[in-house]
Short mmCIF file of C-alpha atoms in Angstrom, two decimals:
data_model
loop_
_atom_site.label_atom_id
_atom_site.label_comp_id
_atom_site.label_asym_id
_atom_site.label_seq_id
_atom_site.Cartn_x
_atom_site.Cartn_y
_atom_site.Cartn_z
CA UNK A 1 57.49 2.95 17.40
CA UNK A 2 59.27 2.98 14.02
CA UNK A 3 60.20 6.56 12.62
CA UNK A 4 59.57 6.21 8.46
CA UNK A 5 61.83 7.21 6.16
CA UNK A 6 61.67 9.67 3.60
CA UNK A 7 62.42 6.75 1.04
CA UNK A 8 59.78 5.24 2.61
CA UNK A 9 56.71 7.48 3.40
CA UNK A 10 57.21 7.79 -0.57
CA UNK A 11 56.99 4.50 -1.39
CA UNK A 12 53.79 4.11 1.43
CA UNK A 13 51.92 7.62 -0.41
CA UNK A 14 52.65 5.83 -3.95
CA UNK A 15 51.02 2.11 -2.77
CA UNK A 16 47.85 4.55 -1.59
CA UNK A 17 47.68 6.74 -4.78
CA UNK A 18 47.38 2.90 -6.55
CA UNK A 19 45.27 1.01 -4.27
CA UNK A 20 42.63 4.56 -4.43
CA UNK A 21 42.89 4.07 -8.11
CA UNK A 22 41.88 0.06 -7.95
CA UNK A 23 39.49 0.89 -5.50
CA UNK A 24 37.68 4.08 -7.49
CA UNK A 25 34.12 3.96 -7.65
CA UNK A 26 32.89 2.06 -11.45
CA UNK A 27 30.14 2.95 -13.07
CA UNK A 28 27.58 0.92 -11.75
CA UNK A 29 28.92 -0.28 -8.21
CA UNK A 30 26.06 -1.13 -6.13
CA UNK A 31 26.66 -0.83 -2.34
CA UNK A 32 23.73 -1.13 0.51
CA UNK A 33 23.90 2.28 2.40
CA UNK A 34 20.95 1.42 4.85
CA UNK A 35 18.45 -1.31 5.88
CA UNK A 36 15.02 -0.85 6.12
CA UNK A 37 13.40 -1.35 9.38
CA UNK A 38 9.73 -3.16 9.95
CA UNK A 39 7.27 -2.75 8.27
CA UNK A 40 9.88 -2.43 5.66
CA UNK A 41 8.16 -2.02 2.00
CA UNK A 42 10.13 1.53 1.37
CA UNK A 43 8.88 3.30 -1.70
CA UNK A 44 9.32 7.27 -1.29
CA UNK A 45 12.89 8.87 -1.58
CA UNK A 46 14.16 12.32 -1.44
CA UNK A 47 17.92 13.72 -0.15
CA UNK A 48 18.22 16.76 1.57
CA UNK A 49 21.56 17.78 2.81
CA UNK A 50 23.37 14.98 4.40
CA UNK A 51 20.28 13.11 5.06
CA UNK A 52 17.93 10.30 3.39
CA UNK A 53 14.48 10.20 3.44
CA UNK A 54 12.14 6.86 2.96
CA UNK A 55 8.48 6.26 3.22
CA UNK A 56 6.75 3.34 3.89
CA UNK A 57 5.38 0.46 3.65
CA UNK A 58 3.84 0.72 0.49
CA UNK A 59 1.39 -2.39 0.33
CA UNK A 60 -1.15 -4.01 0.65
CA UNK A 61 -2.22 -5.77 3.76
CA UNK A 62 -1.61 -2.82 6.37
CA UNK A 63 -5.26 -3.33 7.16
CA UNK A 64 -4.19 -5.81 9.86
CA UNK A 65 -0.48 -4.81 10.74
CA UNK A 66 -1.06 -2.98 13.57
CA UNK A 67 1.53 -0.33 12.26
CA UNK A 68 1.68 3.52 11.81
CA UNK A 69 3.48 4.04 7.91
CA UNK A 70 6.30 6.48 8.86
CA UNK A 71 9.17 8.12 7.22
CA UNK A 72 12.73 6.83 8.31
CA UNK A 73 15.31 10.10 8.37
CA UNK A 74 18.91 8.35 7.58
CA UNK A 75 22.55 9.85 7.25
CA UNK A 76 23.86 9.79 3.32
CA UNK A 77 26.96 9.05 4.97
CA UNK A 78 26.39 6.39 6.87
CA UNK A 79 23.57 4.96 6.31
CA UNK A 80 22.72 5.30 10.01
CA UNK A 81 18.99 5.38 11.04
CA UNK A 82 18.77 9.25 12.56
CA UNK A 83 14.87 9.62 13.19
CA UNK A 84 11.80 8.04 12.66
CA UNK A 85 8.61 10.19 11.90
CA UNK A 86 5.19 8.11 12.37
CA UNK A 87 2.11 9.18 10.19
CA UNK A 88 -0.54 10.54 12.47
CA UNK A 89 -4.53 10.02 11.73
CA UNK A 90 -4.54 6.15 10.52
CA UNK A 91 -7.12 3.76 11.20
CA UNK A 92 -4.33 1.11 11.97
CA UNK A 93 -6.88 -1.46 12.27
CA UNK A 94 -9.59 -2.42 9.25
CA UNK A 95 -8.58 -0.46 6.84
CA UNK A 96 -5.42 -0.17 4.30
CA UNK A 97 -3.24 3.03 5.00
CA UNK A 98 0.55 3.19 3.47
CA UNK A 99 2.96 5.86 2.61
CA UNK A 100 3.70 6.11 -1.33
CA UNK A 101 6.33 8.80 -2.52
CA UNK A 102 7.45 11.35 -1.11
CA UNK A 103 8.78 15.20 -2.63
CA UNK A 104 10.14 18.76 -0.68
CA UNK A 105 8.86 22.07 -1.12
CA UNK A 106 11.15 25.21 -1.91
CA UNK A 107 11.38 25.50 2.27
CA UNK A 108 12.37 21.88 3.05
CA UNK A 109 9.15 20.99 4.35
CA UNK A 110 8.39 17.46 3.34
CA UNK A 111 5.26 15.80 1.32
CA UNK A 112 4.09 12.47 1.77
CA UNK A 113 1.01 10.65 -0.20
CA UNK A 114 -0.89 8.72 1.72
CA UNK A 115 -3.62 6.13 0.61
CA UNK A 116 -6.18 6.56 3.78
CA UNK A 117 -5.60 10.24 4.85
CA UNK A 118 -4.45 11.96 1.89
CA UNK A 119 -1.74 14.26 0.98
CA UNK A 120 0.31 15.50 4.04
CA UNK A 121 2.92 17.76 4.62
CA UNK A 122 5.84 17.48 7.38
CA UNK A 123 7.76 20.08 9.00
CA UNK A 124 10.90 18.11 9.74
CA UNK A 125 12.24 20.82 12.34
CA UNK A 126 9.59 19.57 14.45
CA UNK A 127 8.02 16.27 12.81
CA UNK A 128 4.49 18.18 13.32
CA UNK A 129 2.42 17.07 10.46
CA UNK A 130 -0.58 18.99 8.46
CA UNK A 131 -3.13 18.07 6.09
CA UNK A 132 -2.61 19.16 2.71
CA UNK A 133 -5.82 18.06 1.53
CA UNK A 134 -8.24 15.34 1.11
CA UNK A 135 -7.68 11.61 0.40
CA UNK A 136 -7.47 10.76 -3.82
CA UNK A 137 -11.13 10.19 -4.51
CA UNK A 138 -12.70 7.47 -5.61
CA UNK A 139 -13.66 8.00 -9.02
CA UNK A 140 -16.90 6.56 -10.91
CA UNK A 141 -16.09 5.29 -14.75
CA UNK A 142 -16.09 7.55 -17.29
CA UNK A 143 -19.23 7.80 -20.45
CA UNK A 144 -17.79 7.88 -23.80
CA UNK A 145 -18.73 11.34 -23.97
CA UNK A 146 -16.29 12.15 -21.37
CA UNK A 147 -13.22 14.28 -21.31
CA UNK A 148 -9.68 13.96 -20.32
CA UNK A 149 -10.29 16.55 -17.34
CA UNK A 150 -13.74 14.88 -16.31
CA UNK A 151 -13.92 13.65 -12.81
CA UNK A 152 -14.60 10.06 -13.68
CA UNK A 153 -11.88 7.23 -14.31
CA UNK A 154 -10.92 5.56 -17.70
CA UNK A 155 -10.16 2.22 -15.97
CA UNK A 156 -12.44 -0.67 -16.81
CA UNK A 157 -14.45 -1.52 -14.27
CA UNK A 158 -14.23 0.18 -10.66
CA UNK A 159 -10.60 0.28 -8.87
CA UNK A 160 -9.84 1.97 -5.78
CA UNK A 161 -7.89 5.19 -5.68
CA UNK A 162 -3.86 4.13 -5.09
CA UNK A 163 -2.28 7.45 -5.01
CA UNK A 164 1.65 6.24 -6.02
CA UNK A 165 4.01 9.21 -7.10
CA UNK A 166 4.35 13.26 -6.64
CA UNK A 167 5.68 15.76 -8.42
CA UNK A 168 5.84 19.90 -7.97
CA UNK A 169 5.53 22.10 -11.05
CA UNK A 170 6.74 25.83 -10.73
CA UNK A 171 3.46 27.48 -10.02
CA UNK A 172 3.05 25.33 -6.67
CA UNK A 173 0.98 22.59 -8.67
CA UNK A 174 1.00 19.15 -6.58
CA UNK A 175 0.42 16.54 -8.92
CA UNK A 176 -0.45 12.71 -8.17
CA UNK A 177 -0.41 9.64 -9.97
CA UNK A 178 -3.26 7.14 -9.45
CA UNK A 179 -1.83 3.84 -10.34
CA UNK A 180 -5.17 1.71 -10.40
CA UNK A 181 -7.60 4.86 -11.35
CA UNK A 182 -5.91 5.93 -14.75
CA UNK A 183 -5.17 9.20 -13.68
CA UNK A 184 -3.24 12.11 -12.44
CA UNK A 185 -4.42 14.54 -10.40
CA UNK A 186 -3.66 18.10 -9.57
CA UNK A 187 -3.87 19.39 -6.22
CA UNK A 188 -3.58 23.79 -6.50
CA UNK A 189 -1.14 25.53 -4.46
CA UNK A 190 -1.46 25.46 -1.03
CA UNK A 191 -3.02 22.04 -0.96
CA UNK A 192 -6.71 21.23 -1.10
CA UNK A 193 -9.07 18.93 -2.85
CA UNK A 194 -7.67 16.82 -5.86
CA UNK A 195 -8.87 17.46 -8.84
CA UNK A 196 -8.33 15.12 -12.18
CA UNK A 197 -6.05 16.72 -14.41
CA UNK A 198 -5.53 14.16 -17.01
CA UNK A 199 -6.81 10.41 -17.47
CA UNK A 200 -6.68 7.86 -20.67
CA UNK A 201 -7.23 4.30 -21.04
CA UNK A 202 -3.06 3.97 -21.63
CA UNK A 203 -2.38 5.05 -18.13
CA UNK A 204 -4.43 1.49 -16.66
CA UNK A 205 -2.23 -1.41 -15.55
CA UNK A 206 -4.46 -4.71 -14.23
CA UNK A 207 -2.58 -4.11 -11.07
CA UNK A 208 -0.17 -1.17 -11.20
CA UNK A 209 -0.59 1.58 -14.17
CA UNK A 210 0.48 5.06 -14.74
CA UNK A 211 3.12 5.69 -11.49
CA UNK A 212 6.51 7.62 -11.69
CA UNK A 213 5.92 11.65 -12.45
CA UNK A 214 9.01 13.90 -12.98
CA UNK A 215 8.67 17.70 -14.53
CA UNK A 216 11.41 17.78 -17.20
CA UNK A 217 14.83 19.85 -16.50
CA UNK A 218 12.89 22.79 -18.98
CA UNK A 219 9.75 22.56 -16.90
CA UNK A 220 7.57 22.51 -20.17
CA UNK A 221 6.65 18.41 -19.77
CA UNK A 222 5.60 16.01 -17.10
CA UNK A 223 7.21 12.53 -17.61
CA UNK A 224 5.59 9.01 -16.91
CA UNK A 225 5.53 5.79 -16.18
CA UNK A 226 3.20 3.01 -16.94
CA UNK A 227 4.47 0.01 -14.99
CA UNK A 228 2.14 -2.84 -16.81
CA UNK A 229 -0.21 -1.48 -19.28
CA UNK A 230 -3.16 -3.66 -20.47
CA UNK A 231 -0.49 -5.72 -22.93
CA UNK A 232 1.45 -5.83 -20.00
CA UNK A 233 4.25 -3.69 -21.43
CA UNK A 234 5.83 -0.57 -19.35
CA UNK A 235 6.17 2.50 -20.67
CA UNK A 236 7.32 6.28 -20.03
CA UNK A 237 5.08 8.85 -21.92
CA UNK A 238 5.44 12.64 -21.44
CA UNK A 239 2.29 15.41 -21.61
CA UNK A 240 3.03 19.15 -21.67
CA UNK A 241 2.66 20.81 -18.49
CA UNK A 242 -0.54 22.99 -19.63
CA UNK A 243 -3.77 23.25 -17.81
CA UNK A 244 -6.02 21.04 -20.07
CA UNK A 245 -3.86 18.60 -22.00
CA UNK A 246 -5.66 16.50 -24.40
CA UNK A 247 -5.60 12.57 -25.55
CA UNK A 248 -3.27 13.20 -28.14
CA UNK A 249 -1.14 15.57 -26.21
CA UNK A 250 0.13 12.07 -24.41
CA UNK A 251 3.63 11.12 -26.33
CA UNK A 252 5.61 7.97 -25.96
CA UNK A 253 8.94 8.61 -25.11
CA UNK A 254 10.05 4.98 -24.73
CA UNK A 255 8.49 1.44 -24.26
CA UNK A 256 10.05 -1.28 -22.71
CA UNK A 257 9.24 -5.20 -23.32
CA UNK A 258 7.15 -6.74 -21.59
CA UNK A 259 7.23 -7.62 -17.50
CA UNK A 260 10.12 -4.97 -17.47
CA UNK A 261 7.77 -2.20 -15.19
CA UNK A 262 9.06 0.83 -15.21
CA UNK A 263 8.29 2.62 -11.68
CA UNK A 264 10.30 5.61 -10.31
CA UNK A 265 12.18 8.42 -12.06
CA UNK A 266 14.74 10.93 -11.99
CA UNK A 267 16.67 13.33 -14.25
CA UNK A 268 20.58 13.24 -13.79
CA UNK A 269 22.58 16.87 -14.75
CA UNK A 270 23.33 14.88 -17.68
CA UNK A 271 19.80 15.36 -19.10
CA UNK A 272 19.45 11.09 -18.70
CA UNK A 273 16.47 9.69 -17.09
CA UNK A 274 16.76 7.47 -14.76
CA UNK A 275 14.24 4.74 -14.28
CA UNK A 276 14.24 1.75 -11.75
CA UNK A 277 13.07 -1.43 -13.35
CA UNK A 278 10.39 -3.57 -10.84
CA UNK A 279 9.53 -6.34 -11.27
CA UNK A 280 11.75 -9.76 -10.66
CA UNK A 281 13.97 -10.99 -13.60
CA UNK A 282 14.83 -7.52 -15.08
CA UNK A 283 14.94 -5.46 -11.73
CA UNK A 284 17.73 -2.83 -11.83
CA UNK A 285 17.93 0.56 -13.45
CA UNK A 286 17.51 1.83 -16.89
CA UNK A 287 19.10 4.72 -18.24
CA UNK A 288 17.44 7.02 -21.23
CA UNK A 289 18.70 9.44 -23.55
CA UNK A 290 17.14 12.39 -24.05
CA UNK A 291 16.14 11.51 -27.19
CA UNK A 292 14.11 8.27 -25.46
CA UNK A 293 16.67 5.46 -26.26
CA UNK A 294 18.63 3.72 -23.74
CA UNK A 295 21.99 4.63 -23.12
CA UNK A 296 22.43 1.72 -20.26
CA UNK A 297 21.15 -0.47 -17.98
CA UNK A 298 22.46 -1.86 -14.49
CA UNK A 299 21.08 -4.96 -13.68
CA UNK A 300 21.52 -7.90 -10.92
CA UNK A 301 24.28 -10.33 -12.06
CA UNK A 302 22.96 -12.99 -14.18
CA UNK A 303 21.04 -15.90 -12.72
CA UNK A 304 20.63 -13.30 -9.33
CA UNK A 305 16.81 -12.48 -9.02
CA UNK A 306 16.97 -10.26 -6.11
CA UNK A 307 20.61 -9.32 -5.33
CA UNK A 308 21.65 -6.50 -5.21
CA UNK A 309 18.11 -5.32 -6.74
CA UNK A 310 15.47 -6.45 -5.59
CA UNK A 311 12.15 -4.81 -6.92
CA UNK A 312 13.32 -1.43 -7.06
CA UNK A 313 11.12 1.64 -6.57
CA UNK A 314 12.22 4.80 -6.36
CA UNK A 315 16.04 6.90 -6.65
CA UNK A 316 17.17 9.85 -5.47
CA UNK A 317 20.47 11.64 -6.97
CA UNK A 318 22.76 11.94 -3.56
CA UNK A 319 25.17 15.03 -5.28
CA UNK A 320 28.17 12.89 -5.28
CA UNK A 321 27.14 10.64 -8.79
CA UNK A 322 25.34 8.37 -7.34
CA UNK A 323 21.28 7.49 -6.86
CA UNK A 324 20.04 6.08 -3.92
CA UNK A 325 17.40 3.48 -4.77
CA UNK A 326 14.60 2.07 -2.47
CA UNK A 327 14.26 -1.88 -3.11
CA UNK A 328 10.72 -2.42 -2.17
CA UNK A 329 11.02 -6.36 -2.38
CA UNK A 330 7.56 -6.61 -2.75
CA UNK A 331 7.35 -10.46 -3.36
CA UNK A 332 10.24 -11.48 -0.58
CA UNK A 333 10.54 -8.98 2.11
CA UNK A 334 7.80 -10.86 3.84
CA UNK A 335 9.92 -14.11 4.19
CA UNK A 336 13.60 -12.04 3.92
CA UNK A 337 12.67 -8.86 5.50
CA UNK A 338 16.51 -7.89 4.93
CA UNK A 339 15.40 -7.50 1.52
CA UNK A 340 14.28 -3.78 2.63
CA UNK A 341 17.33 -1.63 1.73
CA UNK A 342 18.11 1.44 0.44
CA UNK A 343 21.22 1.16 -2.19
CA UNK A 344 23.78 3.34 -3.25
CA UNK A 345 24.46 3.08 -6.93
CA UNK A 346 27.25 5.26 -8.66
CA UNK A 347 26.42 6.61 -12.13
CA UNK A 348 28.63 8.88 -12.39
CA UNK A 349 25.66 11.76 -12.72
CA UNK A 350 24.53 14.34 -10.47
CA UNK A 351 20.85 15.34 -10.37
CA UNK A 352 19.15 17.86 -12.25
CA UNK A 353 17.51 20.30 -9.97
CA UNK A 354 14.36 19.71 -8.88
CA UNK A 355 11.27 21.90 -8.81
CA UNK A 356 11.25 22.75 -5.58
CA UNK A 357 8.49 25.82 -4.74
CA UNK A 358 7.50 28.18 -2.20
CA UNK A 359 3.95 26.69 -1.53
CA UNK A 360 1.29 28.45 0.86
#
């Protein structure tokens, strides 16, 4: 054992002050912090504490997968798989059930949208699991003569409910994106039935339309997402958090080109929103100003289609300036399963708090 010198536990503290300087987190360093276990397809993702929650899969398929979705529980640390809670109440067999996005009430309890069962809420304490209302109806197409608020969808055609994203306002209002339905619902506080708050024609995608919801940092708008509208060109609008709001209440806050798809959101402290580009060739993570124009994009390096983003879905601001991001690897996890990740990305931002109520 060799007894260091002044002279030279000087020398060693000044080679560790430089190498934690070279080794400082950059804007924009992508790391894995977890893998996704079967069925993989994470979506949902919300931080609490020192913990990580994902739901999943979010696909379609499930009919025949012989699978409970489930939320994994992982450390923000480590990335260590702590729990896994299964969703209770599927018809695993012969008919589609998955877990969509995911959002926490004012007392930590946990809400998870569901395509077969509905809306449900989880007491993580416990993992015991309660309905908090209905499944998303299926809506009949709207007459001409119909408003915004009717219960009927603007989609062309008739397209099964697929209830994507959640968001709380400050009154306890649940509200839900329907990605093929052309809507967003409201459930009250307390939970119960859905009812349509808000459709138009712009919210329809020929496979995936209006999907990420936020409530602004002021809590006066909701923002959106349109992943593919009928040009195929993603988009984030914003309507004013009011109890009727009209067609021309809708606002375009940016648009992106076209096959970009714009899916999940978040607001960084900064007063940037944060979206996660989808789909393969621009997948990665936009970053908007508050006055809609981009102040930055990560992206996979060039001629890299799926590494290190691969379809992502969803972020979630960890408190330490970075997101974690869910990459849903919708068109490889099925042949690379390792595909299913969650990522740690450092932006250098901390979240804006999130609207968070006491609920019934």
């Amino acid at each position: 054992m060799r007894i260091a010198t002044p002279l030279f536990r000087a020398a060693l503290l000044a080679a560790t002050a430089v190498c934690g300087v070279a080794h400082a987190a950059k804007f924009g360093d992508v790391s894995v912090l977890a893998q996704v276990p079967a069925p993989g397809f994470p979506e949902g993702i919300a931080v609490r504490g020192d913990r990580v929650y994902v739901a999943g899969p979010a696909t379609l398929g499930t009919a025949i997968n012989n699978q409970a979705s489930r939320v994994w529980e992982f450390s923000a640390a480590s990335g260590a798989l702590t729990r896994t809670f299964l969703t209770q109440g599927e018809q695993v067999f012969g008919a589609e059930h998955a877990n969509s996005c995911i959002a926490f009430d004012g007392l930590g309890r946990l809400y998870v949208l569901n395509t077969q069962i509905g809306p449900y809420r989880l007491d993580l304490a416990n993992g015991m699991q309660a309905s908090y209302g209905p499944p998303i109806p299926d809506l009949n197409p709207c007459l001409p003569t119909d408003g915004p608020q009717a219960q009927c969808t603007t989609s062309p055609g008739i397209t099964p409910p697929l209830p994507n994203d959640l968001a709380f306002d400050a009154a306890g209002n649940l509200y839900v994106s329907d990605s093929m339905q052309a809507t967003i619902f409201r459930i009250p506080p307390g939970g119960g039935p859905a009812q349509v708050w808000f459709h138009d024609y712009r919210l329809f995608g020929p496979y995936i339309g209006v999907n990420g919801l936020r409530v602004s940092p002021d809590g006066s708008k909701l923002f959106l997402t349109v992943t593919n509208d009928l040009l195929g060109i993603g988009r984030v609008y914003t309507l004013p958090l009011i109890d009727a709001p009209q067609a021309a209440d809708l606002q375009t806050f940016h648009n992106y080109i076209l096959a970009e798809g714009p899916d999940g959101i978040a607001f960084g402290a900064s007063g940037k929103l944060y979206v996660t580009l989808a789909l393969p060739g621009s997948s990665g993570i936009s970053i908007l100003n508050p006055d809609g124009s981009e102040a930055a994009r990560i992206k996979n390096p060039l001629l890299s289609l799926t590494k290190p983003f691969d379809a992502p879905a969803n972020l979630a601001f960890d408190g330490n300036g970075n997101v974690f991001v869910t990459n849903h690897a919708f068109a490889t996890g099925l042949l690379l399963p390792k595909q299913f990740q969650v990522l740690k990305v450092f932006v250098d931002d901390v979240g804006a708090p999130l609207v968070m109520p006491i609920v019934p």
